[in-house]
Amino acid sequence: MAAGWLRHLAGDAVEVRSAGSAPAEAVNPAAVEAMREVGIDITDQTPKLLEYATAESSDVIVTMGCGDACPVFPGKRYEDWKLADPAGKGVEAVRPIRDEIRHRVERLLTELPVTA
């Protein structure tokens, strides 16, 4: 959902990469539905494993509870967003998570040297 919001709000101003330390086999259907409700289609996304090179070449790394599984590189900006896990939850429970992610993405964009 964070990658979907970032692509939606920043357009081409930010290169978005999305990966996880323990990715699921498919995007959570409730997350897909929650994002569809706000006009963002994430059905073409596939969960990917966070690779060392991806993290190393990124300027900002946003984590959501990956702990020691995420690589750490000196000089990178890290944000650890503690959010409820939407896994196994219905769309009603995912909506507030979606909205909180939007808020955090909007705040992050104000702190980046980009024009969205």
N, CA, C and O atoms as CSV, one atom per row, in Angstrom:
chain,resi,resn,atom,element,x,y,z
A,1,MET,N,N,0.827,-1.193,0.000
A,1,MET,CA,C,0.000,0.000,0.000
A,1,MET,C,C,0.869,1.253,0.000
A,1,MET,O,O,0.526,2.246,-0.643
A,2,ALA,N,N,1.994,1.213,0.719
A,2,ALA,CA,C,2.868,2.386,0.770
A,2,ALA,C,C,3.414,2.711,-0.617
A,2,ALA,O,O,3.447,3.876,-1.015
A,3,ALA,N,N,3.838,1.695,-1.350
A,3,ALA,CA,C,4.350,1.925,-2.700
A,3,ALA,C,C,3.252,2.480,-3.597
A,3,ALA,O,O,3.506,3.364,-4.415
A,4,GLY,N,N,2.050,1.974,-3.453
A,4,GLY,CA,C,0.919,2.481,-4.231
A,4,GLY,C,C,0.654,3.945,-3.948
A,4,GLY,O,O,0.463,4.735,-4.872
A,5,TRP,N,N,0.641,4.315,-2.661
A,5,TRP,CA,C,0.445,5.720,-2.297
A,5,TRP,C,C,1.571,6.588,-2.825
A,5,TRP,O,O,1.324,7.672,-3.353
A,6,LEU,N,N,2.805,6.123,-2.687
A,6,LEU,CA,C,3.939,6.931,-3.128
A,6,LEU,C,C,3.902,7.150,-4.630
A,6,LEU,O,O,4.141,8.264,-5.096
A,7,ARG,N,N,3.611,6.118,-5.388
A,7,ARG,CA,C,3.502,6.275,-6.847
A,7,ARG,C,C,2.374,7.247,-7.196
A,7,ARG,O,O,2.520,8.094,-8.078
A,8,HIS,N,N,1.256,7.112,-6.496
A,8,HIS,CA,C,0.087,7.953,-6.754
A,8,HIS,C,C,0.365,9.420,-6.424
A,8,HIS,O,O,0.019,10.310,-7.201
A,9,LEU,N,N,0.985,9.668,-5.281
A,9,LEU,CA,C,1.186,11.038,-4.806
A,9,LEU,C,C,2.414,11.721,-5.408
A,9,LEU,O,O,2.413,12.939,-5.583
A,10,ALA,N,N,3.451,10.963,-5.725
A,10,ALA,CA,C,4.693,11.565,-6.207
A,10,ALA,C,C,4.883,11.437,-7.709
A,10,ALA,O,O,5.710,12.137,-8.293
A,11,GLY,N,N,4.131,10.557,-8.335
A,11,GLY,CA,C,4.303,10.357,-9.775
A,11,GLY,C,C,5.719,9.908,-10.092
A,11,GLY,O,O,6.259,9.017,-9.437
A,12,ASP,N,N,6.311,10.524,-11.091
A,12,ASP,CA,C,7.663,10.164,-11.512
A,12,ASP,C,C,8.754,10.870,-10.712
A,12,ASP,O,O,9.939,10.677,-10.986
A,13,ALA,N,N,8.376,11.679,-9.734
A,13,ALA,CA,C,9.364,12.440,-8.963
A,13,ALA,C,C,10.186,11.554,-8.027
A,13,ALA,O,O,11.259,11.952,-7.573
A,14,VAL,N,N,9.685,10.365,-7.744
A,14,VAL,CA,C,10.363,9.444,-6.827
A,14,VAL,C,C,10.385,8.058,-7.461
A,14,VAL,O,O,9.372,7.582,-7.974
A,15,GLU,N,N,11.547,7.418,-7.420
A,15,GLU,CA,C,11.624,6.027,-7.856
A,15,GLU,C,C,11.184,5.159,-6.681
A,15,GLU,O,O,11.773,5.214,-5.601
A,16,VAL,N,N,10.159,4.371,-6.899
A,16,VAL,CA,C,9.584,3.554,-5.834
A,16,VAL,C,C,10.024,2.108,-6.010
A,16,VAL,O,O,9.902,1.538,-7.094
A,17,ARG,N,N,10.531,1.530,-4.946
A,17,ARG,CA,C,10.876,0.110,-4.917
A,17,ARG,C,C,10.164,-0.487,-3.721
A,17,ARG,O,O,10.162,0.100,-2.638
A,18,SER,N,N,9.572,-1.623,-3.902
A,18,SER,CA,C,8.846,-2.264,-2.816
A,18,SER,C,C,9.318,-3.700,-2.677
A,18,SER,O,O,9.364,-4.449,-3.652
A,19,ALA,N,N,9.667,-4.073,-1.454
A,19,ALA,CA,C,10.125,-5.433,-1.182
A,19,ALA,C,C,9.971,-5.691,0.307
A,19,ALA,O,O,9.756,-4.768,1.093
A,20,GLY,N,N,10.081,-6.935,0.678
A,20,GLY,CA,C,9.927,-7.276,2.084
A,20,GLY,C,C,10.899,-8.339,2.538
A,20,GLY,O,O,11.523,-9.021,1.725
A,21,SER,N,N,11.022,-8.470,3.839
A,21,SER,CA,C,11.935,-9.460,4.408
A,21,SER,C,C,11.329,-10.862,4.398
A,21,SER,O,O,12.056,-11.854,4.416
A,22,ALA,N,N,10.004,-10.943,4.368
A,22,ALA,CA,C,9.309,-12.227,4.300
A,22,ALA,C,C,8.041,-12.033,3.464
A,22,ALA,O,O,6.934,-12.085,4.000
A,23,PRO,N,N,8.197,-11.809,2.146
A,23,PRO,CA,C,7.038,-11.494,1.318
A,23,PRO,C,C,6.054,-12.660,1.197
A,23,PRO,O,O,6.437,-13.830,1.172
A,24,ALA,N,N,4.786,-12.298,1.124
A,24,ALA,CA,C,3.730,-13.284,0.904
A,24,ALA,C,C,3.775,-13.725,-0.561
A,24,ALA,O,O,4.535,-13.185,-1.364
A,25,GLU,N,N,2.961,-14.698,-0.885
A,25,GLU,CA,C,2.909,-15.167,-2.277
A,25,GLU,C,C,2.134,-14.216,-3.176
A,25,GLU,O,O,2.371,-14.160,-4.382
A,26,ALA,N,N,1.200,-13.465,-2.582
A,26,ALA,CA,C,0.374,-12.544,-3.354
A,26,ALA,C,C,0.044,-11.333,-2.484
A,26,ALA,O,O,0.130,-11.389,-1.258
A,27,VAL,N,N,-0.333,-10.242,-3.141
A,27,VAL,CA,C,-0.748,-9.049,-2.420
A,27,VAL,C,C,-2.063,-9.362,-1.707
A,27,VAL,O,O,-2.951,-10.006,-2.266
A,28,ASN,N,N,-2.166,-8.900,-0.481
A,28,ASN,CA,C,-3.360,-9.111,0.340
A,28,ASN,C,C,-4.604,-8.588,-0.400
A,28,ASN,O,O,-4.655,-7.409,-0.748
A,29,PRO,N,N,-5.601,-9.444,-0.642
A,29,PRO,CA,C,-6.804,-9.001,-1.360
A,29,PRO,C,C,-7.531,-7.853,-0.662
A,29,PRO,O,O,-8.125,-7.010,-1.334
A,30,ALA,N,N,-7.496,-7.804,0.667
A,30,ALA,CA,C,-8.138,-6.696,1.380
A,30,ALA,C,C,-7.383,-5.395,1.143
A,30,ALA,O,O,-8.001,-4.333,1.072
A,31,ALA,N,N,-6.061,-5.457,1.018
A,31,ALA,CA,C,-5.271,-4.266,0.703
A,31,ALA,C,C,-5.576,-3.796,-0.715
A,31,ALA,O,O,-5.700,-2.597,-0.964
A,32,VAL,N,N,-5.695,-4.740,-1.639
A,32,VAL,CA,C,-6.049,-4.398,-3.018
A,32,VAL,C,C,-7.393,-3.683,-3.043
A,32,VAL,O,O,-7.535,-2.652,-3.702
A,33,GLU,N,N,-8.374,-4.217,-2.336
A,33,GLU,CA,C,-9.712,-3.618,-2.309
A,33,GLU,C,C,-9.693,-2.247,-1.632
A,33,GLU,O,O,-10.321,-1.308,-2.121
A,34,ALA,N,N,-8.985,-2.127,-0.518
A,34,ALA,CA,C,-8.911,-0.842,0.188
A,34,ALA,C,C,-8.282,0.231,-0.693
A,34,ALA,O,O,-8.735,1.376,-0.697
A,35,MET,N,N,-7.247,-0.129,-1.432
A,35,MET,CA,C,-6.609,0.840,-2.320
A,35,MET,C,C,-7.501,1.160,-3.519
A,35,MET,O,O,-7.540,2.300,-3.983
A,36,ARG,N,N,-8.205,0.164,-4.010
A,36,ARG,CA,C,-9.139,0.399,-5.131
A,36,ARG,C,C,-10.205,1.421,-4.723
A,36,ARG,O,O,-10.637,2.233,-5.540
A,37,GLU,N,N,-10.624,1.376,-3.461
A,37,GLU,CA,C,-11.635,2.318,-2.968
A,37,GLU,C,C,-11.186,3.772,-3.074
A,37,GLU,O,O,-12.021,4.672,-3.164
A,38,VAL,N,N,-9.880,4.011,-3.064
A,38,VAL,CA,C,-9.371,5.382,-3.178
A,38,VAL,C,C,-8.775,5.641,-4.565
A,38,VAL,O,O,-8.050,6.615,-4.770
A,39,GLY,N,N,-9.090,4.757,-5.506
A,39,GLY,CA,C,-8.701,4.972,-6.891
A,39,GLY,C,C,-7.290,4.555,-7.256
A,39,GLY,O,O,-6.751,5.012,-8.263
A,40,ILE,N,N,-6.677,3.687,-6.444
A,40,ILE,CA,C,-5.318,3.227,-6.724
A,40,ILE,C,C,-5.344,1.727,-6.977
A,40,ILE,O,O,-5.794,0.950,-6.134
A,41,ASP,N,N,-4.861,1.336,-8.136
A,41,ASP,CA,C,-4.850,-0.072,-8.533
A,41,ASP,C,C,-3.477,-0.674,-8.245
A,41,ASP,O,O,-2.480,-0.272,-8.845
A,42,ILE,N,N,-3.432,-1.628,-7.336
A,42,ILE,CA,C,-2.170,-2.304,-7.028
A,42,ILE,C,C,-2.217,-3.781,-7.428
A,42,ILE,O,O,-1.419,-4.588,-6.952
A,43,THR,N,N,-3.156,-4.121,-8.301
A,43,THR,CA,C,-3.296,-5.527,-8.697
A,43,THR,C,C,-2.110,-6.033,-9.506
A,43,THR,O,O,-1.898,-7.242,-9.596
A,44,ASP,N,N,-1.339,-5.132,-10.094
A,44,ASP,CA,C,-0.199,-5.574,-10.898
A,44,ASP,C,C,1.071,-5.781,-10.059
A,44,ASP,O,O,2.120,-6.129,-10.599
A,45,GLN,N,N,0.978,-5.571,-8.773
A,45,GLN,CA,C,2.148,-5.711,-7.900
A,45,GLN,C,C,2.321,-7.162,-7.445
A,45,GLN,O,O,1.351,-7.896,-7.259
A,46,THR,N,N,3.576,-7.548,-7.275
A,46,THR,CA,C,3.920,-8.880,-6.809
A,46,THR,C,C,4.872,-8.746,-5.628
A,46,THR,O,O,5.879,-8.045,-5.733
A,47,PRO,N,N,4.583,-9.395,-4.514
A,47,PRO,CA,C,5.515,-9.327,-3.383
A,47,PRO,C,C,6.899,-9.853,-3.781
A,47,PRO,O,O,7.029,-10.889,-4.433
A,48,LYS,N,N,7.928,-9.103,-3.368
A,48,LYS,CA,C,9.309,-9.459,-3.700
A,48,LYS,C,C,10.152,-9.464,-2.436
A,48,LYS,O,O,9.861,-8.751,-1.476
A,49,LEU,N,N,11.188,-10.269,-2.449
A,49,LEU,CA,C,12.140,-10.311,-1.348
A,49,LEU,C,C,13.067,-9.101,-1.452
A,49,LEU,O,O,13.553,-8.775,-2.536
A,50,LEU,N,N,13.307,-8.445,-0.332
A,50,LEU,CA,C,14.232,-7.317,-0.315
A,50,LEU,C,C,15.640,-7.825,-0.556
A,50,LEU,O,O,16.170,-8.624,0.217
A,51,GLU,N,N,16.234,-7.353,-1.633
A,51,GLU,CA,C,17.587,-7.763,-1.978
A,51,GLU,C,C,18.586,-6.720,-1.497
A,51,GLU,O,O,18.284,-5.529,-1.419
A,52,TYR,N,N,19.760,-7.191,-1.184
A,52,TYR,CA,C,20.848,-6.355,-0.681
A,52,TYR,C,C,21.096,-5.165,-1.607
A,52,TYR,O,O,21.206,-4.033,-1.137
A,53,ALA,N,N,21.184,-5.404,-2.903
A,53,ALA,CA,C,21.481,-4.349,-3.873
A,53,ALA,C,C,20.383,-3.294,-3.917
A,53,ALA,O,O,20.668,-2.110,-4.102
A,54,THR,N,N,19.142,-3.707,-3.750
A,54,THR,CA,C,18.027,-2.765,-3.753
A,54,THR,C,C,18.147,-1.811,-2.574
A,54,THR,O,O,18.020,-0.597,-2.735
A,55,ALA,N,N,18.390,-2.355,-1.400
A,55,ALA,CA,C,18.535,-1.510,-0.216
A,55,ALA,C,C,19.760,-0.608,-0.334
A,55,ALA,O,O,19.705,0.576,-0.004
A,56,GLU,N,N,20.854,-1.176,-0.805
A,56,GLU,CA,C,22.104,-0.419,-0.903
A,56,GLU,C,C,21.985,0.774,-1.852
A,56,GLU,O,O,22.602,1.813,-1.617
A,57,SER,N,N,21.209,0.635,-2.909
A,57,SER,CA,C,21.100,1.701,-3.901
A,57,SER,C,C,19.950,2.675,-3.624
A,57,SER,O,O,19.703,3.576,-4.425
A,58,SER,N,N,19.258,2.507,-2.519
A,58,SER,CA,C,18.144,3.389,-2.175
A,58,SER,C,C,18.616,4.525,-1.265
A,58,SER,O,O,19.550,4.354,-0.481
A,59,ASP,N,N,17.967,5.677,-1.375
A,59,ASP,CA,C,18.284,6.816,-0.518
A,59,ASP,C,C,17.545,6.750,0.809
A,59,ASP,O,O,18.103,7.061,1.862
A,60,VAL,N,N,16.281,6.341,0.745
A,60,VAL,CA,C,15.433,6.234,1.936
A,60,VAL,C,C,14.874,4.823,1.974
A,60,VAL,O,O,14.372,4.312,0.974
A,61,ILE,N,N,14.967,4.210,3.125
A,61,ILE,CA,C,14.448,2.857,3.297
A,61,ILE,C,C,13.377,2.905,4.375
A,61,ILE,O,O,13.651,3.220,5.533
A,62,VAL,N,N,12.158,2.587,3.973
A,62,VAL,CA,C,11.044,2.545,4.916
A,62,VAL,C,C,10.797,1.089,5.247
A,62,VAL,O,O,10.539,0.275,4.360
A,63,THR,N,N,10.877,0.762,6.525
A,63,THR,CA,C,10.614,-0.601,6.968
A,63,THR,C,C,9.322,-0.620,7.769
A,63,THR,O,O,8.881,0.397,8.304
A,64,MET,N,N,8.739,-1.786,7.834
A,64,MET,CA,C,7.506,-1.969,8.596
A,64,MET,C,C,7.663,-3.203,9.462
A,64,MET,O,O,6.948,-4.194,9.315
A,65,GLY,N,N,8.622,-3.109,10.370
A,65,GLY,CA,C,8.808,-4.172,11.343
A,65,GLY,C,C,9.659,-5.336,10.899
A,65,GLY,O,O,9.453,-6.451,11.377
A,66,CYS,N,N,10.611,-5.125,10.001
A,66,CYS,CA,C,11.424,-6.269,9.569
A,66,CYS,C,C,12.578,-6.552,10.525
A,66,CYS,O,O,13.220,-7.596,10.410
A,67,GLY,N,N,12.854,-5.665,11.448
A,67,GLY,CA,C,13.878,-5.908,12.467
A,67,GLY,C,C,15.230,-6.236,11.893
A,67,GLY,O,O,15.699,-5.560,10.977
A,68,ASP,N,N,15.868,-7.266,12.420
A,68,ASP,CA,C,17.216,-7.649,12.004
A,68,ASP,C,C,17.268,-8.241,10.601
A,68,ASP,O,O,18.358,-8.412,10.055
A,69,ALA,N,N,16.123,-8.559,10.004
A,69,ALA,CA,C,16.111,-9.146,8.664
A,69,ALA,C,C,16.437,-8.123,7.583
A,69,ALA,O,O,16.787,-8.499,6.464
A,70,CYS,N,N,16.327,-6.833,7.902
A,70,CYS,CA,C,16.600,-5.798,6.908
A,70,CYS,C,C,18.064,-5.388,6.957
A,70,CYS,O,O,18.618,-5.186,8.038
A,71,PRO,N,N,18.692,-5.265,5.795
A,71,PRO,CA,C,20.087,-4.819,5.782
A,71,PRO,C,C,20.188,-3.358,6.213
A,71,PRO,O,O,19.285,-2.563,5.954
A,72,VAL,N,N,21.277,-3.019,6.863
A,72,VAL,CA,C,21.514,-1.654,7.314
A,72,VAL,C,C,22.784,-1.139,6.656
A,72,VAL,O,O,23.826,-1.794,6.686
A,73,PHE,N,N,22.682,0.038,6.063
A,73,PHE,CA,C,23.815,0.663,5.399
A,73,PHE,C,C,24.069,2.023,6.027
A,73,PHE,O,O,23.142,2.824,6.151
A,74,PRO,N,N,25.293,2.301,6.424
A,74,PRO,CA,C,25.614,3.611,6.982
A,74,PRO,C,C,25.283,4.718,5.990
A,74,PRO,O,O,25.498,4.570,4.787
A,75,GLY,N,N,24.767,5.812,6.496
A,75,GLY,CA,C,24.468,6.960,5.664
A,75,GLY,C,C,23.110,6.948,5.002
A,75,GLY,O,O,22.732,7.931,4.365
A,76,LYS,N,N,22.360,5.859,5.134
A,76,LYS,CA,C,21.019,5.796,4.552
A,76,LYS,C,C,20.017,6.344,5.557
A,76,LYS,O,O,20.231,6.267,6.767
A,77,ARG,N,N,18.944,6.887,5.056
A,77,ARG,CA,C,17.857,7.328,5.928
A,77,ARG,C,C,16.893,6.158,6.107
A,77,ARG,O,O,16.416,5.572,5.135
A,78,TYR,N,N,16.620,5.833,7.359
A,78,TYR,CA,C,15.697,4.747,7.680
A,78,TYR,C,C,14.480,5.287,8.394
A,78,TYR,O,O,14.587,6.153,9.263
A,79,GLU,N,N,13.331,4.774,8.023
A,79,GLU,CA,C,12.079,5.061,8.695
A,79,GLU,C,C,11.463,3.710,9.028
A,79,GLU,O,O,11.253,2.891,8.133
A,80,ASP,N,N,11.175,3.469,10.285
A,80,ASP,CA,C,10.489,2.229,10.654
A,80,ASP,C,C,9.068,2.588,11.056
A,80,ASP,O,O,8.832,3.158,12.121
A,81,TRP,N,N,8.138,2.247,10.194
A,81,TRP,CA,C,6.743,2.571,10.435
A,81,TRP,C,C,6.076,1.403,11.149
A,81,TRP,O,O,5.840,0.351,10.555
A,82,LYS,N,N,5.782,1.595,12.402
A,82,LYS,CA,C,5.093,0.569,13.180
A,82,LYS,C,C,3.596,0.688,12.893
A,82,LYS,O,O,2.930,1.628,13.327
A,83,LEU,N,N,3.103,-0.279,12.161
A,83,LEU,CA,C,1.705,-0.308,11.740
A,83,LEU,C,C,1.119,-1.678,12.025
A,83,LEU,O,O,1.843,-2.668,12.130
A,84,ALA,N,N,-0.187,-1.724,12.148
A,84,ALA,CA,C,-0.855,-3.021,12.272
A,84,ALA,C,C,-0.623,-3.809,10.987
A,84,ALA,O,O,-0.605,-3.235,9.898
A,85,ASP,N,N,-0.447,-5.101,11.110
A,85,ASP,CA,C,-0.240,-5.959,9.946
A,85,ASP,C,C,-1.600,-6.268,9.323
A,85,ASP,O,O,-2.476,-6.804,10.001
A,86,PRO,N,N,-1.792,-5.941,8.047
A,86,PRO,CA,C,-3.078,-6.201,7.411
A,86,PRO,C,C,-3.299,-7.666,7.022
A,86,PRO,O,O,-4.389,-8.029,6.579
A,87,ALA,N,N,-2.286,-8.498,7.181
A,87,ALA,CA,C,-2.404,-9.910,6.781
A,87,ALA,C,C,-3.575,-10.580,7.502
A,87,ALA,O,O,-3.703,-10.504,8.724
A,88,GLY,N,N,-4.409,-11.224,6.723
A,88,GLY,CA,C,-5.526,-11.979,7.277
A,88,GLY,C,C,-6.701,-11.141,7.727
A,88,GLY,O,O,-7.678,-11.683,8.243
A,89,LYS,N,N,-6.633,-9.840,7.547
A,89,LYS,CA,C,-7.719,-8.951,7.976
A,89,LYS,C,C,-8.614,-8.609,6.793
A,89,LYS,O,O,-8.186,-8.640,5.640
A,90,GLY,N,N,-9.854,-8.286,7.100
A,90,GLY,CA,C,-10.796,-7.859,6.077
A,90,GLY,C,C,-10.602,-6.398,5.729
A,90,GLY,O,O,-9.844,-5.689,6.390
A,91,VAL,N,N,-11.285,-5.951,4.693
A,91,VAL,CA,C,-11.117,-4.585,4.200
A,91,VAL,C,C,-11.470,-3.547,5.261
A,91,VAL,O,O,-10.871,-2.472,5.288
A,92,GLU,N,N,-12.431,-3.848,6.135
A,92,GLU,CA,C,-12.808,-2.898,7.178
A,92,GLU,C,C,-11.641,-2.608,8.107
A,92,GLU,O,O,-11.455,-1.468,8.534
A,93,ALA,N,N,-10.857,-3.625,8.420
A,93,ALA,CA,C,-9.694,-3.462,9.290
A,93,ALA,C,C,-8.508,-2.865,8.552
A,93,ALA,O,O,-7.636,-2.258,9.173
A,94,VAL,N,N,-8.463,-3.028,7.240
A,94,VAL,CA,C,-7.344,-2.536,6.441
A,94,VAL,C,C,-7.486,-1.044,6.125
A,94,VAL,O,O,-6.480,-0.359,5.939
A,95,ARG,N,N,-8.703,-0.539,6.062
A,95,ARG,CA,C,-8.899,0.881,5.719
A,95,ARG,C,C,-8.126,1.835,6.630
A,95,ARG,O,O,-7.454,2.732,6.121
A,96,PRO,N,N,-8.192,1.679,7.964
A,96,PRO,CA,C,-7.425,2.606,8.805
A,96,PRO,C,C,-5.915,2.469,8.603
A,96,PRO,O,O,-5.188,3.455,8.728
A,97,ILE,N,N,-5.440,1.278,8.295
A,97,ILE,CA,C,-4.013,1.076,8.012
A,97,ILE,C,C,-3.665,1.815,6.725
A,97,ILE,O,O,-2.646,2.503,6.658
A,98,ARG,N,N,-4.499,1.677,5.715
A,98,ARG,CA,C,-4.322,2.383,4.435
A,98,ARG,C,C,-4.244,3.891,4.656
A,98,ARG,O,O,-3.379,4.568,4.100
A,99,ASP,N,N,-5.151,4.405,5.470
A,99,ASP,CA,C,-5.194,5.841,5.700
A,99,ASP,C,C,-3.976,6.327,6.485
A,99,ASP,O,O,-3.472,7.420,6.227
A,100,GLU,N,N,-3.505,5.534,7.428
A,100,GLU,CA,C,-2.306,5.894,8.185
A,100,GLU,C,C,-1.079,5.875,7.276
A,100,GLU,O,O,-0.204,6.733,7.390
A,101,ILE,N,N,-1.017,4.910,6.386
A,101,ILE,CA,C,0.102,4.853,5.441
A,101,ILE,C,C,0.082,6.088,4.550
A,101,ILE,O,O,1.132,6.672,4.286
A,102,ARG,N,N,-1.086,6.491,4.088
A,102,ARG,CA,C,-1.165,7.708,3.256
A,102,ARG,C,C,-0.613,8.901,4.022
A,102,ARG,O,O,0.170,9.678,3.476
A,103,HIS,N,N,-1.007,9.054,5.268
A,103,HIS,CA,C,-0.539,10.167,6.094
A,103,HIS,C,C,0.987,10.158,6.186
A,103,HIS,O,O,1.630,11.198,6.043
A,104,ARG,N,N,1.554,8.988,6.423
A,104,ARG,CA,C,3.014,8.886,6.561
A,104,ARG,C,C,3.736,9.150,5.242
A,104,ARG,O,O,4.797,9.773,5.230
A,105,VAL,N,N,3.166,8.680,4.132
A,105,VAL,CA,C,3.765,8.940,2.824
A,105,VAL,C,C,3.721,10.438,2.521
A,105,VAL,O,O,4.699,11.005,2.034
A,106,GLU,N,N,2.596,11.070,2.807
A,106,GLU,CA,C,2.491,12.514,2.576
A,106,GLU,C,C,3.543,13.269,3.396
A,106,GLU,O,O,4.191,14.183,2.887
A,107,ARG,N,N,3.708,12.888,4.653
A,107,ARG,CA,C,4.710,13.539,5.506
A,107,ARG,C,C,6.118,13.306,4.953
A,107,ARG,O,O,6.932,14.227,4.902
A,108,LEU,N,N,6.394,12.075,4.545
A,108,LEU,CA,C,7.703,11.764,3.982
A,108,LEU,C,C,7.983,12.610,2.748
A,108,LEU,O,O,9.095,13.111,2.580
A,109,LEU,N,N,7.004,12.772,1.899
A,109,LEU,CA,C,7.190,13.573,0.687
A,109,LEU,C,C,7.533,15.017,0.995
A,109,LEU,O,O,8.273,15.646,0.239
A,110,THR,N,N,7.010,15.561,2.097
A,110,THR,CA,C,7.357,16.945,2.460
A,110,THR,C,C,8.799,17.065,2.916
A,110,THR,O,O,9.368,18.157,2.918
A,111,GLU,N,N,9.395,15.932,3.305
A,111,GLU,CA,C,10.763,15.935,3.817
A,111,GLU,C,C,11.800,15.576,2.753
A,111,GLU,O,O,13.001,15.695,2.998
A,112,LEU,N,N,11.353,15.143,1.589
A,112,LEU,CA,C,12.273,14.764,0.518
A,112,LEU,C,C,12.506,15.929,-0.429
A,112,LEU,O,O,11.621,16.764,-0.618
A,113,PRO,N,N,13.693,15.994,-1.027
A,113,PRO,CA,C,13.987,17.086,-1.966
A,113,PRO,C,C,13.419,16.803,-3.361
A,113,PRO,O,O,14.161,16.723,-4.340
A,114,VAL,N,N,12.093,16.654,-3.436
A,114,VAL,CA,C,11.433,16.392,-4.714
A,114,VAL,C,C,10.236,17.326,-4.859
A,114,VAL,O,O,9.724,17.872,-3.881
A,115,THR,N,N,9.814,17.490,-6.087
A,115,THR,CA,C,8.592,18.223,-6.360
A,115,THR,C,C,7.588,17.218,-6.890
A,115,THR,O,O,7.701,16.741,-8.019
A,116,ALA,N,N,6.605,16.902,-6.060
A,116,ALA,CA,C,5.610,15.900,-6.446
A,116,ALA,C,C,4.487,16.522,-7.248
A,116,ALA,O,O,3.560,15.823,-7.656
